[in-house]
Coordinates of C-alpha atoms and ligand atoms in Angstrom, one line a residue:
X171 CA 175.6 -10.2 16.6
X172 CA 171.9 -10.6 15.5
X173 CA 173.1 -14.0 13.7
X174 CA 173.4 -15.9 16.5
X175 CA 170.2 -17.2 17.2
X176 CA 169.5 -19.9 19.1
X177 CA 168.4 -22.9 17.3
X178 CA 171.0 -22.7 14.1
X179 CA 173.6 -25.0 15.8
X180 CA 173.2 -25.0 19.5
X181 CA 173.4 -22.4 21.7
X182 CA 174.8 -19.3 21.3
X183 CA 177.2 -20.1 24.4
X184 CA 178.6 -22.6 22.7
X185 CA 178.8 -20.5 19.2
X186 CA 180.6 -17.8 21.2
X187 CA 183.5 -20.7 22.5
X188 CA 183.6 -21.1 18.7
X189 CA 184.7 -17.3 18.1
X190 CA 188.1 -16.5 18.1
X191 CA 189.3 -13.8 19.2
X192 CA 188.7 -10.7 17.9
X193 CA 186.4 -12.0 15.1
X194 CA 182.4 -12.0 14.8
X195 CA 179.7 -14.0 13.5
X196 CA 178.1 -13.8 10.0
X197 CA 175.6 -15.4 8.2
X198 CA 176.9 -13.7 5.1
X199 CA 179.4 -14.7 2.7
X200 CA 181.2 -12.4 1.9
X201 CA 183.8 -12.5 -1.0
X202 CA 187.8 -10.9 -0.6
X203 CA 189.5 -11.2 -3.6
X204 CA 192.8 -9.4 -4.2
X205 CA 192.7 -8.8 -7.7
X206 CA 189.7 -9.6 -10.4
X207 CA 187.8 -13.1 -10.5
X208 CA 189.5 -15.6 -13.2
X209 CA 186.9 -17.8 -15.1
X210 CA 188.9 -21.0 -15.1
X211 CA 186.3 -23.2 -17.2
X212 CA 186.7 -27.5 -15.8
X213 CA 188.4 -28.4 -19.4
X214 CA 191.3 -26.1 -18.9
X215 CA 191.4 -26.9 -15.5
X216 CA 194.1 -29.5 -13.7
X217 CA 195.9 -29.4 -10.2
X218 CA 199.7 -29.6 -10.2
X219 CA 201.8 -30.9 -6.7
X220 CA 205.7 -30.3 -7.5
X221 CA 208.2 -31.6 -5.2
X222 CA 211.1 -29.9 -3.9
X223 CA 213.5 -32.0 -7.1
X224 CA 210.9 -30.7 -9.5
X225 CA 208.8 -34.2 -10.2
X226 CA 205.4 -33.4 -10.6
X227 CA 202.3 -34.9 -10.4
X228 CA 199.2 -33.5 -12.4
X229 CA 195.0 -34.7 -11.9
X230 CA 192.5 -33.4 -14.2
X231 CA 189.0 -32.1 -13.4
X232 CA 188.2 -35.7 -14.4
X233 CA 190.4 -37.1 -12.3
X234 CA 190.1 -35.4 -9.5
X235 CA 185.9 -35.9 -9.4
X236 CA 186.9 -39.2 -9.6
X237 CA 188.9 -39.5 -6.1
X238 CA 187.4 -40.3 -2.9
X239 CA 185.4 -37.1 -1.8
X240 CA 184.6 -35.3 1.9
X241 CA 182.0 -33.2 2.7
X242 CA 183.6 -31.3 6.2
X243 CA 181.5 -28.8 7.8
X244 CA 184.0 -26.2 9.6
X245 CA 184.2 -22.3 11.0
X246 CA 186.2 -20.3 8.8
X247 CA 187.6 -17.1 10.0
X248 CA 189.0 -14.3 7.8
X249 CA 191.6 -11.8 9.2
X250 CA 189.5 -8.7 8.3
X251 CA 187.6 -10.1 11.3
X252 CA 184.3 -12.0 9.9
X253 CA 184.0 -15.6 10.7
X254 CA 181.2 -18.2 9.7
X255 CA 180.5 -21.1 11.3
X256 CA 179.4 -24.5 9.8
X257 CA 180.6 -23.7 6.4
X258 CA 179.7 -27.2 4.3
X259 CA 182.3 -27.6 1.5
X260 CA 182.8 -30.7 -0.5
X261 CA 186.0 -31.9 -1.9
X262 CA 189.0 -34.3 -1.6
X263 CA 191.4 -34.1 1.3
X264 CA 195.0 -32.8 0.5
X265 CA 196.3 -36.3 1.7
X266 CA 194.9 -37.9 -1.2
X267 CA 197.1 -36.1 -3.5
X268 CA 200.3 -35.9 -1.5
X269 CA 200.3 -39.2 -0.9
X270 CA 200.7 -39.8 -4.6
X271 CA 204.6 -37.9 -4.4
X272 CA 207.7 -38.7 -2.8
X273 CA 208.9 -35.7 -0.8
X274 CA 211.1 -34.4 2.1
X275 CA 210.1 -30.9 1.9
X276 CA 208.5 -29.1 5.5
X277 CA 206.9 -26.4 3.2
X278 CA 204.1 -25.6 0.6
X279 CA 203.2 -22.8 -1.6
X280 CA 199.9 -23.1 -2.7
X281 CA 199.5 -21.1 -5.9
X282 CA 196.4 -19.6 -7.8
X283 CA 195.7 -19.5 -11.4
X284 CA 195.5 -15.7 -10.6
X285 CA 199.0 -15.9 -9.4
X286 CA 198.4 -15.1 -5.9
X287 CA 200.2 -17.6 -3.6
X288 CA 200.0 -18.8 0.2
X289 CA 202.7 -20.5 2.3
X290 CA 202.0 -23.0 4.6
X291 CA 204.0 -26.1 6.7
X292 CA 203.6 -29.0 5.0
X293 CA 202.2 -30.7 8.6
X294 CA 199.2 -28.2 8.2
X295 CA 197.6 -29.2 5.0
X296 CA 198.3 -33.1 5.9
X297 CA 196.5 -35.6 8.2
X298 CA 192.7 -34.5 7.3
X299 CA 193.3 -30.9 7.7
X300 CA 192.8 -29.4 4.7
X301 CA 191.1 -30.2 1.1
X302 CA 190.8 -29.3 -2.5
X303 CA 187.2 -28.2 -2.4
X304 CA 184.7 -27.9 -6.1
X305 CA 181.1 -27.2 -4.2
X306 CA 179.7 -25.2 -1.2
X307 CA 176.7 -26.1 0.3
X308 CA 175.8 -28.7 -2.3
X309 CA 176.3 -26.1 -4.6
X310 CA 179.3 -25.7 -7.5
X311 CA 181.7 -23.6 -6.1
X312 CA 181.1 -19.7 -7.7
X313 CA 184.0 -18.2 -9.6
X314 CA 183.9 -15.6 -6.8
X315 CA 184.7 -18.0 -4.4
X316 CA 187.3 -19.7 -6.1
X317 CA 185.5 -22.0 -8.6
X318 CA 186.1 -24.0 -9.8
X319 CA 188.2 -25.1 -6.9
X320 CA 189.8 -23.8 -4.3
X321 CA 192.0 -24.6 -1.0
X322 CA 190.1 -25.0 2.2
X323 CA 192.0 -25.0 5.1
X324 CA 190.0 -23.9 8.3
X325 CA 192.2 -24.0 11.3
X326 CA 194.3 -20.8 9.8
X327 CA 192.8 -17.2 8.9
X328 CA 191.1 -17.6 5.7
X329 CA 193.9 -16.0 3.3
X330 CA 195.5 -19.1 3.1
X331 CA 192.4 -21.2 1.6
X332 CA 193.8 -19.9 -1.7
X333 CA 191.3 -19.8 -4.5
X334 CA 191.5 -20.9 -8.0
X335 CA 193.9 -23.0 -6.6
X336 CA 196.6 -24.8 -9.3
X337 CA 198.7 -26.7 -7.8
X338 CA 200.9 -27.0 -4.4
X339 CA 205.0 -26.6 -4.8
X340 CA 206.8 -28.1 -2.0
X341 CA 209.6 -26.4 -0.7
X342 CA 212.7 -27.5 2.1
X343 CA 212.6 -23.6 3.0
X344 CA 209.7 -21.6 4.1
X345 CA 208.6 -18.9 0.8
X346 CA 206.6 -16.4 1.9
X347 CA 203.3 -15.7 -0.2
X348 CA 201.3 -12.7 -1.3
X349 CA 200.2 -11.4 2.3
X350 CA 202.6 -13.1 4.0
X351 CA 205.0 -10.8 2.0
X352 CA 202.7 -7.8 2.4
X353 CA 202.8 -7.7 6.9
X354 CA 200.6 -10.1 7.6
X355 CA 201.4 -12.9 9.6
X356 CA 203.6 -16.2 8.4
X357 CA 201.5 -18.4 9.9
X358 CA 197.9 -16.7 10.8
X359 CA 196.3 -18.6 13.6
X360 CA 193.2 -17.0 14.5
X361 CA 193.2 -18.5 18.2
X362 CA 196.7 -16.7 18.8
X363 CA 195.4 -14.0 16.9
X364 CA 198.4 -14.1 14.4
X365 CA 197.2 -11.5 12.0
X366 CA 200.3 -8.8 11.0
X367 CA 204.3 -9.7 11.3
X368 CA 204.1 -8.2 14.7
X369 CA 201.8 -10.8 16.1
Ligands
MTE201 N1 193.6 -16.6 -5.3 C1 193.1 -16.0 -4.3 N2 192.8 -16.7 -3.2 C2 192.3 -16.1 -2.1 C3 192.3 -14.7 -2.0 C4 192.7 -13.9 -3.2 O1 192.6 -12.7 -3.2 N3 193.1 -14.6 -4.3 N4 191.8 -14.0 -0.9 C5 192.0 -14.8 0.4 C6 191.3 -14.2 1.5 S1 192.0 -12.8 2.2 C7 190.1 -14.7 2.0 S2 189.4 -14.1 3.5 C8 189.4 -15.8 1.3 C9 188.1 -15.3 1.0 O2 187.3 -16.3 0.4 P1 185.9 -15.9 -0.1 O3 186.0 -14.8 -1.1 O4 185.3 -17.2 -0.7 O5 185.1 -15.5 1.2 O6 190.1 -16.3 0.2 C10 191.5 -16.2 0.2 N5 192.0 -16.8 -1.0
MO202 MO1 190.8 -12.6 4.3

């Protein structure tokens, strides 16, 4: 609790309406990966959305500098019970690429180059909620937290900001992913505390 002093963002009072519950603060970074780190180097890089009919639409790193960029600050909250708050990331919203397909699909697996996956509603990633994110703090995002770019999506635990992020399939029927396959919640919001099946 030591790392909420007074004077990084306000007052601690307000930091603490910022905790969900269950979690606590930390200045730290720390990194959860479920398997080993992939070096994906920016020329063999591209992101891939696949509709529900199996059209596809494919950026390259190239391309995908070249969209219209964000730089959100949020609180990110992991499910083994760390949470950071003002975490600056910069990156393009998921909008900008779903826009770009035709789709009727209410679902989305997000998959990895590491061939980890998360599920998610399709309403959850859209309307400024989420983003493809290259750089943390000003910084190029590290391989270790999913350089070169990874899923940021701050209003769910943190499992299903899925790094080395490839592409997005859309789906008309929900698909469980890696944890959500392994107990842990289908939908993981940390305000309801929706961390294991039972939840
Ligand atoms: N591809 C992939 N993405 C992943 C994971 C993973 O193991 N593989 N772990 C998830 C979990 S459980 C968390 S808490 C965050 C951790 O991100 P960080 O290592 O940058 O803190 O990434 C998520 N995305
Ligand atoms: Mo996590």
């Amino acid at each position: 609790m030591g790392d909420l002093s007074p004077g990084f963002h306000g007052k601690p009072r307000d930091l603490m309406s910022r905790l969900p519950p269950g979690q606590y603060p930390t200045e730290s970074f720390p990194v959860l990966s479920a398997g080993p780190t992939p070096h994906i180097p920016t020329d063999g890089w591209s992101f891939t959305v696949t509709t529900e009919v199996g059209e596809s639409r494919t950026w390259t790193w190239e391309e995908m500098m070249a969209l219209p960029q964000e730089e959100p600050t949020v609180d990110i909250h992991c499910v083994t019970r760390w949470s950071k708050f003002d975490t600056r990331w910069q990156g393009v919203p998921l909008d900008t690429f779903l826009d770009e397909v035709e789709t009727a699909a209410d679902f989305v697996v997000a998959e990895s180059f590491d061939g980890y996956t998360a599920n998610l509603p399709l309403e959850d990633i859209t309307d400024g909620k989420a983003w493809l994110a290259h750089s943390f703090d000003g910084y190029t995002l590290s391989p270790d937290h999913g350089g070169p770019a990874r899923l940021v999506i701050p209003h769910l635990y943190f499992w299903k900001s899925v790094k080395w992020v490839k592409g997005l399939i859309l789906t008309p029927d929900n698909e469980p992913g890696f944890w959500e396959s392994a107990g842990y919640h289908d939908y993981g919001d940390p305000w309801r505390e929706q961390r294991y099946w039972s939840d």
